[in-house]
Amino acid sequence: MEVSLDFSKVKEIVEDYTEKVDSLIDSYADKKEQIISLLQDIQAEFNYLPQDVLVKISQKLDIPLSQVFSVATFFRAFSLKPRGRHLVTVCLGTACHVKGGQRLVDKVERDYKIKPGETTEDMRFTLEAVNCLGCCALGPVVVVDGKYESKVTPDKLDRVLKKYR
Amino acid sequence: MVEPVRKLLEKKVESPEELENLRQSILAKRDPKRTCITVCGGTACRASGAEAVVEAFVDEIERRELQVQVSLKETGCHGFCERGPLVVIEPKKLFYQRVTPDDVEEIIDETILAGRVVERLLYTDPTTKETVTYEPDVPFYKKQTRNVFGTNGTIDPTNIEDYIAIGGYAALSKALFQMTPENIVDEVQKSGLRGRGGGGFPTGRKWQSCHEAKSKVKYVICNADEGDPGAYQDRSLLEGNPHSILEGMIIGARAIGSHQGYIYVRNEYPLAVRHARIAIEQAMDYGLLGRNILGSGFDFNITINKGGGAFVCGESSALMASLEGKVGEPKAKYVHMAEKGLWERPSLLNNVKTWANVPLIINKGADWYAQLGTQGSKGTMIFSLVGNIVNTGLVEVPMGITLRDMIFDIGGGIPEGKKFKAVQTGGPSGGCIPEQFLDTPVDFDELTKLGSMMGSGGMIVMDEDTCMVDVARYFIEFLKGESCGKCTPCREGINRMSQILSNITRGKGKPEDLDTLQDLAEVLSAGALCALGQTAANPVLSTIRYFKDEYLAHINDKKCPAGVCRELVSFSIDPEKCEGCMRCIRECPTGAVSGEKKQPHTINQDMCISCGACYDVCKFGAVIKR
């Protein structure tokens, strides 16, 4: 994952984030070890981890920024970049792989010019590849915004994605 | 939920007698002959539309005011995911498959009101063409021994009373009031239970060390970070029968003297998280978890932690680092987690399936448990049977069943009349087993002998169209992405293997590559810090061992016999079959296909990138892959 931190931004801590973020961080004050959960909650709110919120977590919970950052970049579930309006997750678990999951990733790459982890310029789609969603009977599986599509072919994927604007 | 929502108990259950009384009162309220429509609500059936089926039943039952005669229940995963959404009508266990909301009215009219069977929704065995009416007669289920997984289909996982009704928490009651912690450890030792998560370490021995470790604070952890691609039985258990796991954990806590437990579950499993959370709340309400459990004076709490999507966190020390809020990097294992684990305290970590076996062992005894299985592997194992197989799903069988029985009798063989090529077991740490070993009994030791392993119970069946070099490359690519990068052999070794395999699949392999791969494998197994790296080469070694000719075809002849590796495959059009529909011309991303309408098309080989788009869209089978 590409990692960069703009230090000029680190200094200006944005104060006008919703109270929700503040109270969310505060609710973890006595359980700092659950920082992964906190980051998941933040990401659920913004659909990525805004840099200034990471700084805020570090300050409020008194965790070194380096540690917050290392956790945020280590785990696949987190994104430091804003993601598109629709999240397209292609399962590449073994069962989906032997049934042609990779061809679906190739298809999205070709049609929308994005690789796994990337977002289209118009912010329409973010493509993610995941290692198994445990729906192996339905493979290859693609999940768009939480909706499961089963036995997907490149052709079917095309039709599905056209529904999302 | 559709079932009558649990009633809050006026007071907690405070003794074994009260638990038994509660069970009797639940049973007394229930008429075993009453019609109950159960809909499988596992993730796979939901993905196939089970929720809409449940809604349709709710509406239809309300519309016809059938609430008194009929109850409706959304259960956990039944296992036969291939045929979902599944509907089973109790008490006779009438079995309907691939049910859609449009079928609901007919089911109510015909089956519920008129007592007739809707033939078209029944299951027909694809091989024998026999139609089956009742769930236990379905060949897929018939040959299984569903000790752990069987109750999934009959209980509503969000209603603790369902679990109590079938004898739930009786093992806990026995462990707290009739056994000492030493007795519990002994019983688990005697049962021969081995860790169901991967390594197959004897569970009792782990419990013994944790029991003996001197510390006021100890932890119990459930590993639900099910990362092996192609394995989803942990998720299905946690979704479908969360109380059995809680019960196992509380018994484990009692045995080692722990008061705090954690369930570390994958973030990708939202339903499992929700059901585990509800189960914990209900168990607290009923006095089966929390302070003074069942009036015994024993306290134990469980917290759920969601993982961040890192495969390496299934490894014990990485999992514990992650629980501490750190990056999930493994530690060297000269000190055992059972002595110094989470927060440097003795920690008892077991897999979901292992915990779910514990109440059974306590209830029925180690001798009963040890009857099933083989010399070195006792009890049953839940496998996920996936890939190129007719009956995809979860199966529970006694240890020692042969691969052939599992794949052909239960799994129904390979679809479309294709030939079996290999079965991959043990996830990225396992290997590929070819046809000549199909009669091998499946247990921890036999699979290891074949260069594979049991792992978490994933079994991915591969047919003749699978390229084994590509499979090896797939696993190495997977591990390359998941290696945490802490130790050099794993970080660099896997990367190098990935380059070599990638070259081979592109026709750039060299004859000496196979030796280099084997050398790297040795370095990894000797030098890597944790099991991820130590076993990383297994998929490569086992495919070289059993499918060397495929590697040689790629390296020497620059051919992919299975027609999978893009750069070694060429596409052409059979003019006899081509109808000239222009579909492939529109689909081709590079403009390599050309031709007139209603005239056979041709592919310009210089422009073709072998993406296979034409092959995918052709409705006439005119595109030839070679």
Short mmCIF file of C-alpha atoms in Angstrom, two decimals, chain B residues 212-618:
data_model
loop_
_atom_site.label_atom_id
_atom_site.label_comp_id
_atom_site.label_asym_id
_atom_site.label_seq_id
_atom_site.Cartn_x
_atom_site.Cartn_y
_atom_site.Cartn_z
CA GLU B 212 -0.55 -25.41 35.55
CA ALA B 213 0.77 -21.95 34.66
CA LYS B 214 1.03 -19.79 37.76
CA SER B 215 -0.72 -16.50 37.31
CA LYS B 216 -3.67 -14.70 38.85
CA VAL B 217 -4.76 -13.45 35.47
CA LYS B 218 -5.28 -15.81 32.56
CA TYR B 219 -7.12 -15.44 29.29
CA VAL B 220 -9.28 -17.65 27.13
CA ILE B 221 -9.43 -16.81 23.44
CA CYS B 222 -11.52 -18.10 20.57
CA ASN B 223 -9.80 -17.87 17.21
CA ALA B 224 -12.48 -17.01 14.69
CA ASP B 225 -10.07 -15.26 12.33
CA GLU B 226 -10.83 -17.87 9.72
CA GLY B 227 -8.46 -16.87 6.96
CA ASP B 228 -7.94 -19.97 4.83
CA PRO B 229 -9.52 -19.24 1.49
CA GLY B 230 -12.15 -21.85 0.81
CA ALA B 231 -12.94 -22.60 4.45
CA TYR B 232 -16.00 -21.13 6.11
CA GLN B 233 -17.07 -23.64 8.74
CA ASP B 234 -16.00 -21.44 11.65
CA ARG B 235 -18.18 -18.66 10.38
CA SER B 236 -21.12 -20.99 9.96
CA LEU B 237 -20.76 -22.35 13.48
CA LEU B 238 -20.45 -18.93 15.04
CA GLU B 239 -23.42 -17.72 13.03
CA GLY B 240 -25.53 -20.79 13.52
CA ASN B 241 -24.76 -21.98 17.03
CA PRO B 242 -22.86 -19.28 18.93
CA HIS B 243 -23.88 -20.60 22.35
CA SER B 244 -22.03 -23.88 21.82
CA ILE B 245 -18.83 -21.87 21.43
CA LEU B 246 -19.55 -19.71 24.46
CA GLU B 247 -20.28 -22.83 26.49
CA GLY B 248 -16.99 -24.40 25.41
CA MET B 249 -15.10 -21.25 26.31
CA ILE B 250 -16.68 -20.96 29.75
CA ILE B 251 -15.77 -24.59 30.46
CA GLY B 252 -12.21 -23.89 29.30
CA ALA B 253 -12.06 -20.81 31.51
CA ARG B 254 -13.18 -22.86 34.50
CA ALA B 255 -10.55 -25.49 33.73
CA ILE B 256 -7.62 -23.08 33.68
CA GLY B 257 -8.97 -20.45 36.11
CA SER B 258 -9.60 -17.55 33.73
CA HIS B 259 -12.12 -14.75 34.11
CA GLN B 260 -11.79 -12.93 30.82
CA GLY B 261 -12.27 -14.28 27.33
CA TYR B 262 -12.04 -12.88 23.82
CA ILE B 263 -13.53 -13.89 20.52
CA TYR B 264 -11.30 -12.64 17.71
CA VAL B 265 -13.43 -12.70 14.59
CA ARG B 266 -12.89 -11.59 11.02
CA ASN B 267 -14.33 -8.25 10.05
CA GLU B 268 -15.60 -9.88 6.86
CA TYR B 269 -18.12 -11.90 8.90
CA PRO B 270 -20.70 -9.32 10.01
CA LEU B 271 -23.46 -11.86 10.68
CA ALA B 272 -21.20 -13.99 12.87
CA VAL B 273 -20.27 -10.89 14.87
CA ARG B 274 -23.90 -9.94 15.32
CA HIS B 275 -24.99 -13.41 16.42
CA ALA B 276 -22.06 -13.80 18.81
CA ARG B 277 -22.90 -10.44 20.33
CA ILE B 278 -26.57 -11.34 20.82
CA ALA B 279 -25.56 -14.70 22.31
CA ILE B 280 -23.25 -13.04 24.82
CA GLU B 281 -25.97 -10.59 25.90
CA GLN B 282 -28.53 -13.36 26.31
CA ALA B 283 -26.13 -15.62 28.22
CA MET B 284 -25.43 -12.68 30.56
CA ASP B 285 -29.17 -12.09 31.03
CA TYR B 286 -29.70 -15.73 31.92
CA GLY B 287 -26.82 -15.84 34.38
CA LEU B 288 -24.81 -18.24 32.21
CA LEU B 289 -22.05 -15.72 31.66
CA GLY B 290 -20.75 -12.83 33.75
CA ARG B 291 -20.72 -12.86 37.54
CA ASN B 292 -21.51 -15.92 39.59
CA ILE B 293 -22.35 -18.22 36.71
CA LEU B 294 -25.24 -20.57 37.60
CA GLY B 295 -24.71 -19.59 41.23
CA SER B 296 -21.35 -21.35 41.32
CA GLY B 297 -19.34 -18.31 42.35
CA PHE B 298 -17.34 -18.51 39.14
CA ASP B 299 -17.06 -15.30 37.08
CA PHE B 300 -16.24 -15.08 33.38
CA ASN B 301 -16.75 -12.43 30.72
CA ILE B 302 -16.34 -12.54 26.96
CA THR B 303 -15.47 -9.61 24.69
CA ILE B 304 -15.65 -9.64 20.91
CA ASN B 305 -12.79 -8.17 18.90
CA LYS B 306 -13.06 -7.71 15.18
CA GLY B 307 -9.96 -8.38 13.12
CA GLY B 308 -8.58 -5.99 10.56
CA GLY B 309 -8.29 -8.34 7.63
CA ALA B 310 -4.83 -9.83 8.00
CA PHE B 311 -4.39 -13.53 7.36
CA VAL B 312 -1.34 -13.71 9.64
CA CYS B 313 -3.56 -12.79 12.62
CA GLY B 314 -4.84 -16.36 12.64
CA GLU B 315 -1.39 -17.19 14.03
CA SER B 316 -1.51 -17.26 17.82
CA SER B 317 1.09 -14.63 18.73
CA ALA B 318 0.02 -12.29 15.91
CA LEU B 319 -3.59 -12.63 17.02
CA MET B 320 -2.65 -11.71 20.56
CA ALA B 321 -0.57 -8.72 19.39
CA SER B 322 -3.60 -7.56 17.48
CA LEU B 323 -5.80 -7.97 20.58
CA GLU B 324 -3.34 -5.71 22.39
CA GLY B 325 -3.97 -3.03 19.77
CA LYS B 326 -0.71 -3.57 17.95
CA VAL B 327 0.28 -4.55 14.48
CA GLY B 328 -0.35 -8.27 14.00
CA GLU B 329 3.21 -9.51 13.80
CA PRO B 330 4.11 -12.96 15.16
CA LYS B 331 6.74 -13.54 17.81
CA ALA B 332 9.28 -16.33 18.02
CA LYS B 333 7.81 -19.30 19.91
CA TYR B 334 10.48 -20.22 22.40
CA VAL B 335 7.95 -19.22 25.03
CA HIS B 336 4.55 -20.86 24.68
CA MET B 337 1.41 -18.74 24.58
CA ALA B 338 -0.03 -21.06 27.20
CA GLU B 339 2.55 -19.60 29.60
CA LYS B 340 3.08 -16.08 28.27
CA GLY B 341 0.48 -14.99 25.78
CA LEU B 342 -1.86 -12.03 25.76
CA TRP B 343 -0.43 -9.20 27.91
CA GLU B 344 2.31 -11.69 28.87
CA ARG B 345 -0.25 -13.81 30.73
CA PRO B 346 -1.07 -17.49 30.23
CA SER B 347 -3.57 -17.66 27.39
CA LEU B 348 -5.67 -20.52 26.12
CA LEU B 349 -6.32 -20.06 22.44
CA ASN B 350 -8.48 -22.52 20.52
CA ASN B 351 -10.26 -22.50 17.19
CA VAL B 352 -14.06 -22.12 16.92
CA LYS B 353 -14.55 -25.79 16.02
CA THR B 354 -12.36 -26.93 18.89
CA TRP B 355 -14.45 -24.95 21.38
CA ALA B 356 -17.67 -26.30 19.88
CA ASN B 357 -16.46 -29.86 20.54
CA VAL B 358 -15.90 -29.24 24.25
CA PRO B 359 -19.53 -29.31 25.48
CA LEU B 360 -19.99 -32.63 23.63
CA ILE B 361 -16.96 -34.16 25.34
CA ILE B 362 -18.07 -33.00 28.77
CA ASN B 363 -21.68 -34.12 28.26
CA LYS B 364 -21.07 -37.51 26.74
CA GLY B 365 -17.62 -38.27 28.09
CA ALA B 366 -14.17 -38.73 26.61
CA ASP B 367 -14.73 -42.43 25.96
CA TRP B 368 -17.77 -41.75 23.83
CA TYR B 369 -15.88 -39.06 21.96
CA ALA B 370 -12.80 -41.18 21.32
CA GLN B 371 -14.85 -43.98 19.73
CA LEU B 372 -15.05 -41.99 16.54
CA GLY B 373 -12.05 -41.33 14.37
CA THR B 374 -8.65 -42.87 13.88
CA GLN B 375 -5.76 -43.80 16.16
CA GLY B 376 -4.26 -40.32 16.19
CA SER B 377 -7.27 -38.16 15.32
CA LYS B 378 -10.45 -38.52 17.31
CA GLY B 379 -13.98 -37.32 16.76
CA THR B 380 -15.46 -35.69 13.71
CA MET B 381 -14.20 -32.87 11.53
CA ILE B 382 -16.16 -30.27 9.63
CA PHE B 383 -14.88 -29.77 6.10
CA SER B 384 -15.85 -27.25 3.50
CA LEU B 385 -16.18 -29.07 0.23
CA VAL B 386 -15.78 -26.47 -2.48
CA GLY B 387 -14.36 -25.79 -5.92
CA ASN B 388 -15.20 -27.97 -8.92
CA ILE B 389 -17.63 -30.25 -7.12
CA VAL B 390 -21.33 -30.99 -7.53
CA ASN B 391 -22.47 -30.62 -3.91
CA THR B 392 -20.68 -27.61 -2.53
CA GLY B 393 -21.16 -27.17 1.18
CA LEU B 394 -20.09 -27.99 4.70
CA VAL B 395 -19.82 -31.63 5.73
CA GLU B 396 -19.12 -33.18 9.09
CA VAL B 397 -17.62 -36.66 8.97
CA PRO B 398 -15.70 -38.92 11.34
CA MET B 399 -11.93 -38.60 11.05
CA GLY B 400 -10.61 -41.40 8.86
CA ILE B 401 -13.16 -41.22 6.05
CA THR B 402 -11.44 -41.55 2.68
CA LEU B 403 -11.05 -38.64 0.30
CA ARG B 404 -12.95 -40.66 -2.28
CA ASP B 405 -16.00 -41.12 -0.03
CA MET B 406 -15.97 -37.46 0.80
CA ILE B 407 -15.57 -36.16 -2.74
CA PHE B 408 -17.62 -38.69 -4.68
CA ASP B 409 -20.23 -40.06 -2.25
CA ILE B 410 -21.00 -36.93 -0.27
CA GLY B 411 -19.76 -34.34 -2.72
CA GLY B 412 -21.33 -36.00 -5.74
CA GLY B 413 -18.16 -35.89 -7.83
CA ILE B 414 -17.05 -33.42 -10.46
CA PRO B 415 -19.60 -31.40 -12.42
CA GLU B 416 -20.09 -31.56 -16.19
CA GLY B 417 -18.55 -35.02 -16.41
CA LYS B 418 -15.05 -33.64 -16.09
CA LYS B 419 -12.15 -35.53 -14.59
CA PHE B 420 -10.91 -35.12 -11.04
CA LYS B 421 -7.38 -33.74 -10.91
CA ALA B 422 -6.49 -32.87 -7.33
CA VAL B 423 -7.89 -31.82 -3.99
CA GLN B 424 -6.24 -28.99 -2.13
CA THR B 425 -6.42 -29.22 1.65
CA GLY B 426 -5.12 -27.09 4.47
CA GLY B 427 -5.34 -23.68 2.82
CA PRO B 428 -2.15 -21.83 1.86
CA SER B 429 -0.16 -24.04 4.26
CA GLY B 430 -1.42 -27.23 2.69
CA GLY B 431 -0.87 -29.03 -0.53
CA CYS B 432 -2.54 -30.62 -3.52
CA ILE B 433 -3.33 -34.33 -3.39
CA PRO B 434 -3.66 -36.19 -6.71
CA GLU B 435 -5.97 -38.99 -7.77
CA GLN B 436 -3.77 -41.93 -6.74
CA PHE B 437 -4.22 -41.02 -3.07
CA LEU B 438 -8.01 -40.74 -3.10
CA ASP B 439 -8.32 -43.79 -0.86
CA THR B 440 -6.23 -42.25 1.88
CA PRO B 441 -8.10 -41.92 5.18
CA VAL B 442 -8.37 -38.27 6.11
CA ASP B 443 -6.79 -37.41 9.44
CA PHE B 444 -4.11 -35.07 10.75
CA ASP B 445 -1.21 -37.46 10.25
CA GLU B 446 -2.14 -39.01 6.91
CA LEU B 447 -2.56 -35.67 5.21
CA THR B 448 0.80 -34.50 6.56
CA LYS B 449 2.43 -37.62 5.15
CA LEU B 450 1.16 -36.67 1.71
CA GLY B 451 2.82 -33.27 1.96
CA SER B 452 -0.41 -31.48 2.76
CA MET B 453 -2.21 -30.86 6.05
CA MET B 454 -5.62 -30.79 7.68
CA GLY B 455 -5.53 -27.08 8.40
CA SER B 456 -8.89 -25.60 9.13
CA GLY B 457 -10.74 -28.18 7.02
CA GLY B 458 -10.92 -26.53 3.65
CA MET B 459 -11.08 -28.97 0.71
CA ILE B 460 -10.92 -27.41 -2.69
CA VAL B 461 -11.60 -29.87 -5.46
CA MET B 462 -9.95 -29.21 -8.80
CA ASP B 463 -10.91 -30.66 -12.15
CA GLU B 464 -8.90 -31.31 -15.30
CA ASP B 465 -9.22 -27.66 -16.36
CA THR B 466 -7.17 -26.46 -13.40
CA CYS B 467 -3.51 -25.61 -13.98
CA MET B 468 -1.47 -26.81 -11.02
CA VAL B 469 1.35 -24.34 -11.65
CA ASP B 470 -1.22 -21.57 -11.57
CA VAL B 471 -2.61 -22.97 -8.31
CA ALA B 472 0.89 -22.88 -6.77
CA ARG B 473 1.36 -19.33 -8.05
CA TYR B 474 -2.04 -18.38 -6.64
CA PHE B 475 -1.16 -19.51 -3.12
CA ILE B 476 2.27 -17.92 -3.23
CA GLU B 477 0.75 -14.65 -4.43
CA PHE B 478 -1.75 -14.90 -1.60
CA LEU B 479 1.01 -15.40 0.96
CA LYS B 480 3.13 -12.67 -0.57
CA GLY B 481 0.31 -10.25 0.14
CA GLU B 482 -0.23 -11.62 3.63
CA SER B 483 3.36 -11.99 4.84
CA CYS B 484 3.77 -9.42 7.59
CA GLY B 485 7.33 -8.70 6.52
CA LYS B 486 8.89 -9.08 9.93
CA CYS B 487 11.30 -11.93 9.14
CA THR B 488 13.54 -12.02 6.09
CA PRO B 489 13.08 -15.64 4.92
CA CYS B 490 9.33 -15.17 4.60
CA ARG B 491 9.37 -11.64 3.22
CA GLU B 492 12.09 -12.21 0.63
CA GLY B 493 11.72 -15.95 0.09
CA ILE B 494 8.04 -15.83 -0.81
CA ASN B 495 8.66 -12.84 -3.01
CA ARG B 496 11.36 -14.71 -4.91
CA MET B 497 9.17 -17.79 -5.28
CA SER B 498 6.42 -15.60 -6.60
CA GLN B 499 8.74 -14.14 -9.26
CA ILE B 500 9.89 -17.57 -10.36
CA LEU B 501 6.38 -19.03 -10.54
CA SER B 502 5.11 -16.00 -12.30
CA ASN B 503 7.87 -16.40 -14.90
CA ILE B 504 7.03 -20.07 -15.37
CA THR B 505 3.36 -19.29 -15.98
CA ARG B 506 4.44 -16.72 -18.54
CA GLY B 507 6.61 -19.14 -20.43
CA LYS B 508 9.82 -17.60 -19.13
CA GLY B 509 10.74 -20.45 -16.81
CA LYS B 510 14.18 -22.03 -16.80
CA PRO B 511 14.97 -25.71 -16.15
CA GLU B 512 16.88 -24.86 -12.96
CA ASP B 513 13.86 -23.04 -11.51
CA LEU B 514 12.47 -26.18 -9.91
CA ASP B 515 15.68 -26.67 -7.92
CA THR B 516 15.70 -23.04 -6.86
CA LEU B 517 12.11 -23.34 -5.67
CA GLN B 518 13.02 -26.39 -3.62
CA ASP B 519 16.04 -24.61 -2.10
CA LEU B 520 13.90 -21.64 -1.16
CA ALA B 521 11.35 -23.98 0.38
CA GLU B 522 14.03 -25.41 2.66
CA VAL B 523 15.15 -21.95 3.76
CA LEU B 524 11.59 -20.96 4.54
CA SER B 525 10.73 -24.03 6.54
CA ALA B 526 13.93 -23.75 8.57
CA GLY B 527 14.18 -20.01 8.95
CA ALA B 528 10.75 -18.38 9.01
CA LEU B 529 9.43 -17.06 12.30
CA CYS B 530 5.91 -18.45 12.20
CA ALA B 531 3.85 -21.13 10.50
CA LEU B 532 2.81 -18.80 7.68
CA GLY B 533 6.37 -18.77 6.32
CA GLN B 534 7.39 -22.22 7.49
CA THR B 535 4.61 -23.90 5.54
CA ALA B 536 4.40 -21.40 2.68
CA ALA B 537 6.18 -23.68 0.25
CA ASN B 538 3.79 -26.63 0.75
CA PRO B 539 1.53 -25.78 -2.20
CA VAL B 540 4.63 -25.42 -4.41
CA LEU B 541 6.38 -28.55 -3.16
CA SER B 542 3.29 -30.74 -3.38
CA THR B 543 2.48 -29.61 -6.91
CA ILE B 544 6.09 -30.20 -8.01
CA ARG B 545 5.94 -33.60 -6.35
CA TYR B 546 2.74 -34.77 -7.99
CA PHE B 547 2.44 -32.65 -11.14
CA LYS B 548 6.02 -32.19 -12.26
CA ASP B 549 5.07 -32.85 -15.89
CA GLU B 550 2.87 -29.75 -15.85
CA TYR B 551 5.79 -27.63 -14.65
CA LEU B 552 7.98 -29.13 -17.36
CA ALA B 553 5.37 -28.43 -20.01
CA HIS B 554 5.37 -24.78 -18.98
CA ILE B 555 9.15 -24.56 -18.78
CA ASN B 556 10.30 -26.65 -21.73
CA ASP B 557 7.40 -26.60 -24.18
CA LYS B 558 6.02 -23.18 -23.18
CA LYS B 559 2.58 -24.74 -22.97
CA CYS B 560 -0.11 -24.70 -20.31
CA PRO B 561 -1.78 -28.10 -20.67
CA ALA B 562 -4.92 -26.97 -18.85
CA GLY B 563 -5.22 -23.82 -20.92
CA VAL B 564 -5.23 -21.47 -17.96
CA CYS B 565 -1.99 -19.48 -18.09
CA ARG B 566 -2.86 -16.56 -20.27
CA GLU B 567 0.45 -16.00 -21.94
CA LEU B 568 0.76 -19.64 -22.98
CA VAL B 569 -2.70 -19.89 -24.44
CA SER B 570 -3.87 -18.76 -27.82
CA PHE B 571 -7.40 -18.19 -28.98
CA SER B 572 -8.80 -18.79 -32.43
CA ILE B 573 -12.23 -19.03 -33.98
CA ASP B 574 -13.74 -22.15 -35.47
CA PRO B 575 -15.28 -20.92 -38.72
CA GLU B 576 -17.67 -23.89 -38.76
CA LYS B 577 -19.27 -22.87 -35.48
CA CYS B 578 -19.04 -19.07 -35.72
CA GLU B 579 -22.42 -17.50 -36.53
CA GLY B 580 -20.93 -14.06 -37.10
CA CYS B 581 -22.90 -12.36 -34.32
CA MET B 582 -20.14 -9.79 -33.71
CA ARG B 583 -20.48 -10.21 -29.96
CA CYS B 584 -16.77 -10.99 -29.52
CA ILE B 585 -15.79 -8.09 -31.75
CA ARG B 586 -17.60 -5.71 -29.42
CA GLU B 587 -16.13 -7.36 -26.36
CA CYS B 588 -12.48 -7.53 -27.45
CA PRO B 589 -10.55 -4.83 -25.57
CA THR B 590 -7.75 -4.60 -28.15
CA GLY B 591 -9.71 -4.83 -31.39
CA ALA B 592 -8.02 -8.10 -32.29
CA VAL B 593 -11.20 -9.76 -33.52
CA SER B 594 -12.55 -8.69 -36.88
CA GLY B 595 -15.13 -9.83 -39.40
CA GLU B 596 -18.43 -9.05 -41.10
CA LYS B 597 -21.89 -9.72 -39.75
CA LYS B 598 -23.04 -13.30 -40.40
CA GLN B 599 -19.52 -14.16 -41.61
CA PRO B 600 -17.02 -16.16 -39.55
CA HIS B 601 -14.78 -13.85 -37.51
CA THR B 602 -11.01 -14.11 -37.10
CA ILE B 603 -8.55 -13.20 -34.37
CA ASN B 604 -5.37 -11.30 -35.18
CA GLN B 605 -2.81 -13.13 -33.04
CA ASP B 606 -0.42 -10.16 -32.96
CA MET B 607 -3.00 -7.97 -31.29
CA CYS B 608 -4.56 -10.62 -29.01
CA ILE B 609 -3.72 -10.33 -25.30
CA SER B 610 -5.34 -13.70 -24.47
CA CYS B 611 -7.76 -12.12 -22.01
CA GLY B 612 -10.41 -14.67 -22.88
CA ALA B 613 -13.19 -12.10 -23.25
CA CYS B 614 -14.24 -13.57 -26.62
CA TYR B 615 -14.24 -17.07 -25.15
CA ASP B 616 -16.49 -15.90 -22.29
CA VAL B 617 -19.11 -14.20 -24.42
CA CYS B 618 -19.34 -16.64 -27.33
#
